Amino acid sequence: MRVIGHVAVNVFKESVRDKVLYSLVAFAALLIGVAYLIGQLTAGQDVKIIKDLGLAAIATFGLLIAVFIGIGLVWKEVDRRSIYSLLSKPIRRHEFILGKYAGLSLTLIVNVAIMTLAFYAVLAYMNTQFSEASRSVWPAPATDPGMLRAIGLIVVELLLVTAIALFFSTFSSPLLSAGLTFGLWVIGHFNADLRNFEAVVESKTAAYLARGLYYVLPNFAAFDIKTQVVNALPVAPSYLAATTAYGLVYISFLLVGAVVIFSRRDFK
Amino acid sequence: MAAIRTEALTKHYRVGFWRPRPYVALEGLTLSVSEGEVFGCLGPNGAGKTTTLKLLMQLIYPTSGSAEILGQPVGDVRMKRRIGYLPENPYFYDYLTAEELLQYFAGLFGYAPAERRRRAAALLDQVGIGAERRMQLRTFSKGMLQRVGIAQALINDPEVVFFDEPMSGLDPLGRREIRQVILQLRERGCTVFFSSHVLSDAEALCSRVAILASGRLAGVGRLTDLVAFQARGWELVVGGLDDAALAHAKMTQLVVRDTPLGDRRYALEVPLSVSPERAIAELTGRGASLVSINPLRETLEDYFVRQVAAAPHERGLGTGT
């Protein structure tokens, strides 16, 4: 664990210096700019739009960081041969992979935490712009802590995307890894359609294949509860727990796969 | 106990996408390096030197054969605590400084933060990295990266050090400093295994060398055994030698090469088949005077060229020895 933590801190340090956190400036600028514009253009729906946009922006910026750093995590070390010196030290290959994953996860969590603070700060400011009467008709307060449930699942989703990107980066080029990761992310958001495939096709083979893919491919749609929290609709704690557990189990399988592939790899 | 031992170590690759063909990167390498030795692994580019080092570092896995370092199989993490490795043309993390990199690597050995800082500072001093140590590594030249690479290889006071082309990218002053580092390691009793295609480095530093060619071991032994006693003739420097006496000496094969030194002085190469006493007697009998006599010994370069030329150049399977 000590070695994994040591590698993770190094990944975090590299990511921070690689100007990854600049994305936060872009996020804050986007949110404040859009809040100002909406304030000028709409009436009554301002806070809801800011909530929708803020949560979507957190998910999108996180996704970009997860994919674009995740795909280069292992590939860059191999391509630039920095892995040669590292693996000659007392570190096992699985510790390297888990340390890399933990480091990027830490970077993502810090990013999401800072974006969340900025998000709530903008909402708190918006809250001061309305009268008590206007606020009373909102489905939820501007700074509703219930939105943290959606942000929590966004974090689990990003950790899963990172694990997918890391898995592909153990054996393929960044371009291919990016394509495969984005592909899985897109398919994963339409995963529910595969489950109901048998209703629209007659071939049993195709139906079984679709059902098999439904179980094998990650179900990213399950992590999206943004609409529910923005509209203050109930989300059962058991749903949050089950979805988080699903994400963690999927991540575990991907990390085991990444470790197995990486442990057998020759660095020519 | 041998510090490094390989037994029939072999690495084959498959090259080509549509019709993959086997390629012999290393074939049946059996070597033993004693503790405290400075051992040179020599060979032209593509001979299998880096493959050997990568196998020893378990960066690649052997097709067959085995290797041990300090009595432990390669890849054993406890053994890795006792070794250091400099890869060829090392490259590190762009956004770390030199001292952060060394402290990072020191942390992998479990040293406390204060000890990491102390080791990093001492080693950067030793390899001549001054104020630049606080600059990010992406700004470093190739030579400076090489120095950092040597420092990181020594971060744990290793018992065995592997250097892959340690002089690469260094200016003459840098080469001299790294030679000093290797000599200091030898004095400390450290085993040093280094690959190079610069023979003068090997001659200056090594007690034994192995010569690889086309992935196969072409020769191994002490430098003195390989080259020093294999005299190929004698060099006589004589004065007062006239043209007629020189022509006669060449015609009778007493001399195979002559180099005029001016004022009727010549450096003459006498073949091994002619005894030096006879050559001296014949030349002085024709009016020449002896200035000096030295054996002409084979250099490591001569030996190297001969072994490499004799090695098979085919790298496919089925040509192994």
Coordinates of C-alpha atoms in Angstrom, one line a residue:
Chain A
M1 CA 0.0 0.0 0.0
R2 CA 2.9 2.4 0.8
V3 CA 4.3 2.0 -2.7
I4 CA 0.9 2.4 -4.3
G5 CA 0.3 5.6 -2.3
H6 CA 3.8 6.9 -3.3
V7 CA 3.1 6.4 -7.0
A8 CA -0.4 7.9 -6.7
V9 CA 1.0 11.1 -5.1
N10 CA 3.5 11.4 -7.9
V11 CA 0.8 11.0 -10.5
F12 CA -1.2 13.7 -8.7
K13 CA 1.8 16.0 -8.6
E14 CA 2.5 15.5 -12.3
S15 CA -1.2 16.1 -13.3
V16 CA -1.4 19.3 -11.3
R17 CA 1.8 20.6 -12.9
D18 CA 0.6 19.4 -16.3
K19 CA -2.0 22.2 -16.0
V20 CA -4.9 19.8 -15.6
L21 CA -6.3 22.1 -13.0
Y22 CA -6.6 24.8 -15.6
S23 CA -9.8 23.0 -16.6
L24 CA -11.2 24.3 -13.3
V25 CA -10.6 27.9 -14.4
A26 CA -12.5 27.1 -17.6
F27 CA -15.3 25.5 -15.6
A28 CA -15.6 28.5 -13.3
A29 CA -15.5 31.0 -16.2
L30 CA -18.2 29.0 -18.1
L31 CA -20.5 28.8 -15.1
I32 CA -20.2 32.4 -14.1
G33 CA -20.5 33.6 -17.7
V34 CA -23.6 31.5 -18.3
A35 CA -25.1 32.5 -15.0
Y36 CA -24.7 36.2 -16.0
L37 CA -26.2 35.5 -19.4
I38 CA -29.2 33.6 -18.1
G39 CA -29.8 36.3 -15.5
Q40 CA -30.3 38.7 -18.4
L41 CA -32.4 36.4 -20.6
T42 CA -34.7 34.3 -18.4
A43 CA -37.1 34.8 -15.5
G44 CA -37.8 32.4 -12.8
Q45 CA -36.0 29.4 -14.2
D46 CA -32.4 30.8 -13.6
V47 CA -31.5 28.6 -10.7
K48 CA -32.8 25.4 -12.3
I49 CA -30.9 26.1 -15.5
I50 CA -27.7 26.8 -13.5
K51 CA -28.1 23.5 -11.6
D52 CA -28.6 21.6 -14.9
L53 CA -25.7 23.2 -16.5
G54 CA -23.4 23.0 -13.5
L55 CA -24.0 19.3 -13.0
A56 CA -23.6 18.6 -16.7
A57 CA -20.4 20.7 -16.8
I58 CA -18.9 18.8 -13.8
A59 CA -19.6 15.5 -15.5
T60 CA -18.2 16.7 -18.9
F61 CA -15.0 18.3 -17.5
G62 CA -14.4 15.3 -15.4
L63 CA -15.0 13.0 -18.3
L64 CA -12.4 14.9 -20.4
I65 CA -9.8 14.7 -17.7
A66 CA -10.5 11.0 -17.0
V67 CA -10.2 10.1 -20.7
F68 CA -7.3 12.3 -21.8
I69 CA -5.1 11.6 -18.8
G70 CA -6.3 8.0 -18.3
I71 CA -5.3 7.0 -21.8
G72 CA -1.8 8.4 -21.4
L73 CA -1.1 7.1 -17.9
V74 CA 0.6 3.9 -18.8
W75 CA 1.3 4.6 -22.5
K76 CA 3.4 7.7 -21.8
E77 CA 5.5 5.9 -19.3
V78 CA 6.2 3.1 -21.8
D79 CA 6.7 5.4 -24.8
R80 CA 9.1 7.7 -23.0
R81 CA 10.8 4.8 -21.3
S82 CA 10.5 6.3 -17.8
I83 CA 9.0 3.0 -16.8
Y84 CA 12.4 1.3 -17.3
S85 CA 13.9 3.1 -14.3
L86 CA 10.8 2.8 -12.2
L87 CA 10.3 -1.0 -12.6
S88 CA 14.0 -1.6 -11.7
K89 CA 13.1 -0.2 -8.2
P90 CA 11.3 -2.4 -5.6
I91 CA 7.9 -2.0 -7.1
R92 CA 5.6 -4.7 -8.5
R93 CA 3.8 -4.2 -11.7
H94 CA 0.4 -4.4 -10.1
E95 CA 1.5 -1.7 -7.6
F96 CA 2.4 0.5 -10.5
I97 CA -1.0 0.1 -12.2
L98 CA -2.9 0.6 -8.9
G99 CA -0.8 3.6 -8.0
K100 CA -1.4 5.2 -11.4
Y101 CA -5.1 4.6 -11.0
A102 CA -5.2 5.9 -7.5
G103 CA -3.3 9.0 -8.5
L104 CA -5.6 9.9 -11.3
S105 CA -8.6 9.1 -9.2
L106 CA -7.2 11.5 -6.6
T107 CA -6.8 14.2 -9.3
L108 CA -10.3 13.7 -10.4
I109 CA -11.8 13.8 -6.9
V110 CA -9.9 17.0 -6.1
N111 CA -11.1 18.5 -9.4
V112 CA -14.7 17.6 -8.8
A113 CA -14.5 18.9 -5.2
I114 CA -13.2 22.3 -6.4
M115 CA -15.8 22.4 -9.2
T116 CA -18.5 21.5 -6.7
L117 CA -17.4 24.4 -4.4
A118 CA -17.5 26.8 -7.4
F119 CA -20.9 25.4 -8.4
Y120 CA -22.4 26.0 -4.9
A121 CA -20.8 29.5 -4.7
V122 CA -22.5 30.5 -7.9
L123 CA -25.8 29.1 -6.7
A124 CA -25.4 30.9 -3.3
Y125 CA -24.9 34.1 -5.2
M126 CA -28.0 33.4 -7.4
N127 CA -30.0 32.8 -4.3
T128 CA -29.3 36.3 -3.1
Q129 CA -30.8 37.7 -6.3
F130 CA -34.3 36.5 -5.6
S131 CA -37.0 37.5 -3.2
E132 CA -38.3 35.1 -0.5
A133 CA -41.5 34.8 -2.5
S134 CA -39.7 33.7 -5.7
R135 CA -37.6 31.2 -3.7
S136 CA -40.7 29.6 -2.2
V137 CA -41.9 28.2 -5.5
W138 CA -38.6 26.4 -6.3
P139 CA -38.8 22.6 -6.1
A140 CA -35.6 22.7 -3.9
P141 CA -33.4 25.4 -2.3
A142 CA -30.7 26.9 -4.6
T143 CA -27.9 25.3 -2.5
D144 CA -29.8 22.1 -2.0
P145 CA -27.3 19.6 -0.5
G146 CA -29.3 16.8 -2.2
M147 CA -27.4 17.6 -5.4
L148 CA -24.3 16.0 -3.8
R149 CA -25.9 12.6 -4.4
A150 CA -25.7 13.3 -8.1
I151 CA -22.2 14.6 -7.8
G152 CA -21.3 11.4 -5.8
L153 CA -22.5 9.2 -8.7
I154 CA -20.7 11.4 -11.2
V155 CA -17.5 10.7 -9.2
V156 CA -18.2 6.9 -9.4
E157 CA -18.9 7.2 -13.1
L158 CA -15.6 9.1 -13.7
L159 CA -13.7 6.5 -11.7
L160 CA -15.2 3.9 -13.9
V161 CA -14.3 5.8 -17.1
T162 CA -10.7 6.2 -15.7
A163 CA -10.5 2.4 -15.1
I164 CA -11.7 1.8 -18.7
A165 CA -9.1 4.3 -20.1
L166 CA -6.3 2.8 -18.0
F167 CA -7.3 -0.7 -19.0
F168 CA -7.0 0.2 -22.7
S169 CA -3.8 2.1 -22.2
T170 CA -2.1 -1.0 -20.9
F171 CA -2.0 -2.5 -24.4
S172 CA -3.0 0.1 -27.0
S173 CA -2.1 3.5 -28.3
P174 CA -3.7 6.7 -26.9
L175 CA -5.7 7.3 -30.0
L176 CA -7.2 3.8 -30.0
S177 CA -7.7 3.9 -26.2
A178 CA -9.5 7.3 -26.5
G179 CA -11.8 5.9 -29.2
L180 CA -12.6 2.7 -27.3
T181 CA -13.2 4.6 -24.0
F182 CA -15.5 7.2 -25.6
G183 CA -17.2 4.4 -27.6
L184 CA -17.9 2.5 -24.4
W185 CA -19.1 5.6 -22.6
V186 CA -21.5 6.4 -25.4
I187 CA -22.8 2.8 -25.7
G188 CA -23.0 2.7 -21.9
H189 CA -25.5 5.6 -21.9
F190 CA -27.8 3.7 -24.2
N191 CA -27.3 0.3 -22.5
A192 CA -30.9 0.0 -21.5
D193 CA -31.9 -0.2 -25.1
L194 CA -29.9 -3.5 -25.4
R195 CA -32.0 -5.0 -22.6
N196 CA -35.2 -4.4 -24.6
F197 CA -33.7 -5.5 -27.9
E198 CA -35.7 -8.7 -28.0
A199 CA -38.9 -6.6 -28.3
V200 CA -37.8 -5.1 -31.6
V201 CA -35.9 -8.1 -33.3
E202 CA -37.2 -11.5 -34.1
S203 CA -33.8 -13.3 -34.2
K204 CA -33.3 -15.1 -30.9
T205 CA -29.5 -15.1 -31.4
A206 CA -29.5 -11.3 -31.8
A207 CA -31.7 -10.9 -28.7
Y208 CA -29.3 -13.2 -26.7
L209 CA -26.3 -11.3 -28.0
A210 CA -27.9 -7.9 -27.1
R211 CA -28.8 -9.3 -23.6
G212 CA -25.2 -10.5 -23.2
L213 CA -23.8 -7.1 -24.2
Y214 CA -26.2 -5.5 -21.8
Y215 CA -24.7 -7.4 -18.9
V216 CA -21.0 -7.1 -20.1
L217 CA -20.9 -3.4 -21.1
P218 CA -20.9 -0.7 -18.4
N219 CA -24.3 0.8 -17.8
F220 CA -23.4 4.5 -17.5
A221 CA -27.0 5.6 -17.6
A222 CA -27.5 4.3 -14.1
F223 CA -25.1 6.9 -12.8
D224 CA -27.1 9.8 -14.2
I225 CA -29.6 11.1 -11.5
K226 CA -29.1 14.8 -12.4
T227 CA -32.7 15.3 -13.5
Q228 CA -34.1 13.8 -10.3
V229 CA -31.9 15.9 -7.9
V230 CA -32.5 19.1 -9.8
N231 CA -36.3 18.6 -9.6
A232 CA -36.1 17.3 -6.0
L233 CA -37.5 13.9 -6.9
P234 CA -36.7 11.1 -4.5
V235 CA -33.7 8.9 -5.0
A236 CA -33.6 5.9 -2.8
P237 CA -30.5 5.4 -0.7
S238 CA -30.5 1.7 -1.7
Y239 CA -30.3 2.8 -5.4
L240 CA -27.3 5.0 -4.6
A241 CA -25.6 2.1 -2.7
A242 CA -26.4 -0.5 -5.4
T243 CA -25.2 1.8 -8.2
T244 CA -22.0 2.7 -6.3
A245 CA -21.4 -1.0 -5.6
Y246 CA -22.0 -1.9 -9.3
G247 CA -19.4 0.8 -10.3
L248 CA -16.8 -0.4 -7.8
V249 CA -17.2 -4.1 -8.9
Y250 CA -16.9 -3.1 -12.5
I251 CA -13.8 -1.0 -11.7
S252 CA -12.3 -4.0 -9.8
F253 CA -12.7 -6.3 -12.8
L254 CA -11.1 -3.7 -15.1
L255 CA -8.2 -3.2 -12.8
V256 CA -7.6 -6.9 -12.5
G257 CA -7.7 -7.1 -16.3
A258 CA -5.2 -4.2 -16.6
V259 CA -2.9 -5.8 -14.0
V260 CA -3.0 -9.2 -15.8
I261 CA -2.2 -7.6 -19.2
F262 CA 0.5 -5.3 -17.9
S263 CA 2.2 -7.9 -15.8
R264 CA 2.8 -10.1 -18.9
R265 CA 3.9 -7.3 -21.2
D266 CA 7.3 -7.0 -22.7
F267 CA 8.8 -3.5 -22.8
K268 CA 10.8 -3.7 -26.0
Chain B
M1 CA 28.7 -16.3 -4.9
A2 CA 28.1 -14.9 -8.4
A3 CA 26.6 -11.4 -8.3
I4 CA 24.9 -12.0 -11.7
R5 CA 24.3 -15.4 -13.4
T6 CA 22.5 -16.2 -16.6
E7 CA 21.9 -19.7 -17.9
A8 CA 21.1 -20.2 -21.6
L9 CA 19.2 -16.9 -21.5
T10 CA 17.2 -16.6 -24.7
K11 CA 14.8 -14.0 -26.2
H12 CA 13.0 -14.4 -29.5
Y13 CA 10.5 -12.0 -30.9
R14 CA 8.1 -12.4 -33.7
V15 CA 8.4 -9.6 -36.3
G16 CA 6.1 -8.7 -39.1
F17 CA 2.3 -8.3 -39.0
W18 CA 0.9 -10.5 -41.8
R19 CA 3.6 -13.2 -41.8
P20 CA 5.3 -13.0 -38.5
R21 CA 8.9 -14.3 -38.5
P22 CA 11.0 -15.3 -35.5
Y23 CA 13.8 -12.9 -34.7
V24 CA 16.6 -13.9 -32.3
A25 CA 17.3 -11.0 -30.0
L26 CA 19.4 -13.1 -27.7
E27 CA 20.4 -16.8 -28.0
G28 CA 21.6 -19.0 -25.1
L29 CA 23.5 -16.4 -23.1
T30 CA 25.4 -18.1 -20.2
L31 CA 27.4 -15.7 -18.1
S32 CA 28.6 -15.4 -14.5
V33 CA 29.8 -12.1 -13.0
S34 CA 31.5 -12.2 -9.6
E35 CA 30.9 -9.9 -6.8
G36 CA 33.0 -6.7 -7.0
E37 CA 33.7 -7.1 -10.7
V38 CA 33.4 -4.3 -13.2
F39 CA 32.0 -6.3 -16.2
G40 CA 31.6 -4.9 -19.7
C41 CA 29.0 -6.2 -22.1
L42 CA 30.3 -5.1 -25.5
G43 CA 28.9 -5.3 -29.0
P44 CA 27.9 -3.3 -32.0
N45 CA 24.4 -1.8 -32.2
G46 CA 21.7 -4.4 -32.2
A47 CA 24.0 -7.1 -30.7
G48 CA 21.7 -7.9 -27.8
K49 CA 23.3 -5.8 -25.0
T50 CA 20.1 -3.9 -24.2
T51 CA 18.1 -7.0 -24.5
T52 CA 20.3 -8.7 -21.9
L53 CA 19.9 -5.8 -19.5
K54 CA 16.1 -5.7 -20.0
L55 CA 16.0 -9.4 -19.3
L56 CA 18.0 -8.9 -16.1
M57 CA 15.6 -6.0 -15.1
Q58 CA 12.6 -8.2 -16.1
L59 CA 11.4 -5.5 -18.4
I60 CA 11.0 -8.3 -20.9
Y61 CA 10.5 -12.0 -20.2
P62 CA 12.8 -14.7 -21.5
T63 CA 11.7 -17.1 -24.2
S64 CA 13.8 -19.7 -22.3
G65 CA 16.7 -19.8 -19.9
S66 CA 17.1 -18.2 -16.5
A67 CA 18.8 -15.4 -14.7
E68 CA 19.7 -14.6 -11.1
I69 CA 21.1 -11.5 -9.4
L70 CA 22.6 -11.8 -5.9
G71 CA 21.3 -15.4 -5.8
Q72 CA 17.7 -14.3 -6.3
P73 CA 15.6 -14.7 -9.5
V74 CA 15.3 -11.5 -11.5
G75 CA 12.1 -9.7 -10.6
D76 CA 12.3 -10.5 -6.9
V77 CA 11.4 -7.3 -5.1
R78 CA 13.8 -7.9 -2.2
M79 CA 16.6 -8.3 -4.7
K80 CA 15.6 -5.0 -6.4
R81 CA 16.3 -3.2 -3.1
R82 CA 20.0 -4.1 -3.6
I83 CA 20.5 -3.1 -7.3
G84 CA 20.5 0.0 -9.4
Y85 CA 19.8 0.4 -13.1
L86 CA 20.5 3.2 -15.7
P87 CA 18.5 2.6 -18.9
E88 CA 19.9 3.6 -22.3
N89 CA 19.0 7.3 -23.1
P90 CA 17.0 7.7 -19.9
Y91 CA 13.9 9.8 -19.8
F92 CA 12.0 10.8 -16.7
Y93 CA 8.9 12.8 -15.7
D94 CA 8.7 16.2 -17.5
Y95 CA 7.2 18.1 -14.6
L96 CA 9.3 16.9 -11.8
T97 CA 12.6 18.5 -10.8
A98 CA 15.8 16.5 -10.6
E99 CA 15.7 16.5 -6.8
E100 CA 12.0 15.6 -6.7
L101 CA 12.6 12.6 -9.0
L102 CA 15.4 11.3 -6.8
Q103 CA 13.3 11.8 -3.7
Y104 CA 10.4 10.0 -5.4
F105 CA 12.6 7.0 -6.3
A106 CA 14.1 7.0 -2.8
G107 CA 10.6 6.8 -1.4
L108 CA 10.1 3.6 -3.3
F109 CA 12.9 2.1 -1.1
G110 CA 11.0 3.2 2.0
Y111 CA 13.4 5.9 3.1
A112 CA 12.1 8.6 5.5
P113 CA 11.6 12.1 3.9
A114 CA 14.8 13.5 5.5
E115 CA 16.9 10.6 4.3
R116 CA 15.4 11.0 0.8
R117 CA 16.4 14.6 0.7
R118 CA 19.9 13.8 2.0
R119 CA 20.5 11.1 -0.6
A120 CA 19.1 13.1 -3.5
A121 CA 21.3 16.1 -2.6
A122 CA 24.5 14.0 -2.2
L123 CA 24.0 12.1 -5.4
L124 CA 23.2 15.2 -7.5
D125 CA 26.4 16.8 -6.1
Q126 CA 28.3 13.6 -7.1
V127 CA 27.1 13.7 -10.7
G128 CA 27.6 17.4 -11.1
I129 CA 24.0 18.7 -11.1
G130 CA 24.1 22.1 -9.3
A131 CA 21.4 24.7 -9.1
E132 CA 19.6 23.0 -12.1
R133 CA 18.4 20.4 -9.6
R134 CA 15.4 22.6 -8.9
M135 CA 14.4 22.9 -12.6
Q136 CA 11.8 20.7 -14.2
L137 CA 13.4 17.7 -16.1
R138 CA 11.7 18.7 -19.4
T139 CA 14.3 21.6 -19.6
F140 CA 17.3 19.2 -19.2
S141 CA 19.7 18.4 -22.0
K142 CA 20.5 14.8 -22.9
G143 CA 23.8 14.9 -21.0
M144 CA 22.1 16.3 -17.9
L145 CA 19.4 13.6 -18.0
Q146 CA 22.1 11.0 -18.3
R147 CA 23.7 12.4 -15.1
V148 CA 20.3 12.3 -13.3
G149 CA 19.9 8.8 -14.6
I150 CA 23.2 7.7 -13.0
A151 CA 22.2 9.4 -9.8
Q152 CA 18.9 7.6 -9.6
A153 CA 20.6 4.3 -10.2
L154 CA 22.7 4.9 -7.1
I155 CA 19.9 6.2 -4.8
N156 CA 19.9 3.0 -2.7
D157 CA 23.6 2.4 -2.3
P158 CA 23.3 -0.6 -4.6
E159 CA 25.4 -3.7 -4.4
V160 CA 25.1 -4.4 -8.1
V161 CA 24.7 -1.6 -10.7
F162 CA 23.6 -2.0 -14.3
F163 CA 24.5 0.8 -16.7
D164 CA 23.2 0.7 -20.3
E165 CA 25.6 2.9 -22.3
P166 CA 26.5 5.1 -19.4
M167 CA 28.7 7.4 -21.4
S168 CA 26.0 8.1 -24.0
G169 CA 25.3 11.8 -24.6
L170 CA 28.1 13.0 -22.3
D171 CA 30.9 15.4 -23.3
P172 CA 34.5 14.4 -22.6
L173 CA 34.4 16.0 -19.1
G174 CA 31.2 14.2 -18.3
R175 CA 32.6 10.9 -19.5
R176 CA 35.6 11.3 -17.3
E177 CA 33.4 12.1 -14.3
I178 CA 31.3 9.0 -14.9
R179 CA 34.4 6.9 -15.2
Q180 CA 35.3 8.2 -11.8
V181 CA 31.9 7.3 -10.5
I182 CA 32.4 3.7 -11.8
L183 CA 35.9 3.5 -10.3
Q184 CA 34.6 4.7 -6.9
L185 CA 31.9 2.0 -7.1
R186 CA 34.5 -0.6 -7.8
E187 CA 36.6 0.6 -4.8
R188 CA 33.5 0.3 -2.6
G189 CA 33.2 -3.3 -3.7
C190 CA 30.1 -2.7 -5.8
T191 CA 29.6 -5.0 -8.8
V192 CA 29.1 -3.0 -12.0
F193 CA 27.7 -4.5 -15.2
F194 CA 27.7 -2.1 -18.1
S195 CA 27.0 -2.2 -21.8
S196 CA 28.9 -0.1 -24.2
H197 CA 30.1 0.0 -27.8
V198 CA 32.9 2.4 -26.8
L199 CA 35.8 0.0 -26.3
S200 CA 38.1 2.6 -24.6
D201 CA 35.6 2.7 -21.7
A202 CA 35.8 -1.0 -21.3
E203 CA 39.6 -1.0 -21.5
A204 CA 39.8 1.7 -18.8
L205 CA 37.3 0.2 -16.4
C206 CA 36.6 -3.5 -16.9
S207 CA 38.2 -6.5 -15.3
R208 CA 36.2 -8.8 -17.7
V209 CA 34.2 -8.3 -20.8
A210 CA 31.7 -10.3 -22.9
I211 CA 31.3 -9.6 -26.6
L212 CA 27.9 -10.0 -28.1
A213 CA 27.3 -10.2 -31.8
S214 CA 24.0 -10.8 -33.6
G215 CA 22.4 -11.9 -30.3
R216 CA 25.0 -14.4 -29.4
L217 CA 28.0 -14.5 -27.1
A218 CA 31.1 -14.2 -29.3
G219 CA 33.7 -14.1 -26.6
V220 CA 34.1 -13.6 -22.8
G221 CA 37.0 -13.4 -20.5
R222 CA 39.5 -11.2 -18.7
L223 CA 40.9 -8.4 -20.8
T224 CA 44.4 -9.7 -20.2
D225 CA 43.4 -13.1 -21.5
L226 CA 41.6 -11.8 -24.5
V227 CA 44.1 -9.4 -25.9
A228 CA 47.2 -8.6 -23.9
F229 CA 49.3 -11.7 -24.5
Q230 CA 48.3 -12.2 -28.1
A231 CA 51.2 -10.3 -29.6
R232 CA 51.0 -10.1 -33.3
G233 CA 54.7 -9.1 -33.9
W234 CA 57.3 -6.6 -32.8
E235 CA 57.9 -2.9 -33.5
L236 CA 61.5 -2.0 -33.9
V237 CA 62.6 1.6 -34.1
V238 CA 66.0 1.8 -35.8
G239 CA 68.3 4.6 -36.9
G240 CA 70.9 4.8 -39.7
L241 CA 69.0 2.5 -42.0
D242 CA 69.8 3.0 -45.7
D243 CA 67.4 2.3 -48.6
A244 CA 69.2 -0.8 -49.7
A245 CA 69.1 -2.4 -46.3
L246 CA 65.4 -1.5 -45.9
A247 CA 64.6 -3.0 -49.3
H248 CA 66.4 -6.2 -48.4
A249 CA 64.6 -6.5 -45.1
K250 CA 61.3 -6.1 -46.8
M251 CA 62.2 -8.5 -49.7
T252 CA 63.2 -11.3 -47.2
Q253 CA 59.9 -10.7 -45.2
L254 CA 62.0 -9.7 -42.2
V255 CA 59.9 -6.5 -42.1
V256 CA 56.2 -6.3 -43.2
R257 CA 55.6 -2.6 -42.7
D258 CA 57.8 0.5 -42.4
T259 CA 57.1 4.0 -41.3
P260 CA 59.7 6.6 -42.0
L261 CA 60.4 8.9 -39.0
G262 CA 62.9 11.1 -40.7
D263 CA 66.7 11.3 -40.8
R264 CA 67.0 7.6 -41.8
R265 CA 65.0 6.5 -38.7
Y266 CA 62.2 4.0 -39.3
A267 CA 59.5 2.3 -37.2
L268 CA 59.5 -1.3 -38.6
E269 CA 56.9 -4.0 -38.0
V270 CA 58.5 -7.4 -37.6
P271 CA 56.0 -10.4 -37.9
L272 CA 55.6 -12.9 -35.1
S273 CA 57.2 -15.6 -37.3
V274 CA 60.6 -13.8 -37.2
S275 CA 62.4 -13.8 -33.8
P276 CA 63.2 -10.3 -32.6
E277 CA 66.9 -11.4 -32.0
R278 CA 67.3 -12.4 -35.7
A279 CA 65.7 -9.2 -36.9
I280 CA 68.0 -7.1 -34.7
A281 CA 71.1 -9.0 -35.8
E282 CA 70.3 -8.7 -39.5
L283 CA 69.5 -5.0 -39.3
T284 CA 72.4 -4.0 -37.2
G285 CA 74.6 -6.2 -39.5
R286 CA 73.6 -3.8 -42.4
G287 CA 74.6 -0.7 -40.5
A288 CA 71.4 0.2 -38.6
S289 CA 71.3 1.0 -34.9
L290 CA 68.5 -0.2 -32.6
V291 CA 66.6 2.6 -30.8
S292 CA 63.8 0.6 -29.2
I293 CA 61.8 -2.6 -29.4
N294 CA 58.2 -3.2 -28.3
P295 CA 55.8 -6.1 -28.7
L296 CA 52.8 -5.3 -31.0
R297 CA 49.8 -6.5 -29.0
E298 CA 46.3 -7.0 -30.2
T299 CA 44.0 -4.3 -28.9
L300 CA 40.5 -4.9 -27.6
E301 CA 39.3 -3.2 -30.8
D302 CA 41.2 -5.8 -32.9
Y303 CA 39.7 -8.6 -30.9
F304 CA 36.3 -7.1 -31.0
V305 CA 36.3 -6.6 -34.8
R306 CA 37.5 -10.2 -35.3
Q307 CA 34.8 -11.7 -33.0
V308 CA 32.0 -9.6 -34.5
A309 CA 33.1 -10.4 -38.1
A310 CA 33.1 -14.1 -37.3
A311 CA 29.7 -14.1 -35.8
P312 CA 26.7 -15.2 -37.9
H313 CA 24.6 -12.2 -39.0
E314 CA 21.4 -14.1 -39.7
R315 CA 18.9 -13.3 -36.8
G316 CA 16.2 -15.9 -37.7
L317 CA 15.8 -19.2 -35.9
G318 CA 17.9 -22.2 -36.9
T319 CA 21.2 -20.4 -37.1
G320 CA 22.0 -20.7 -33.4
T321 CA 25.2 -22.1 -32.1

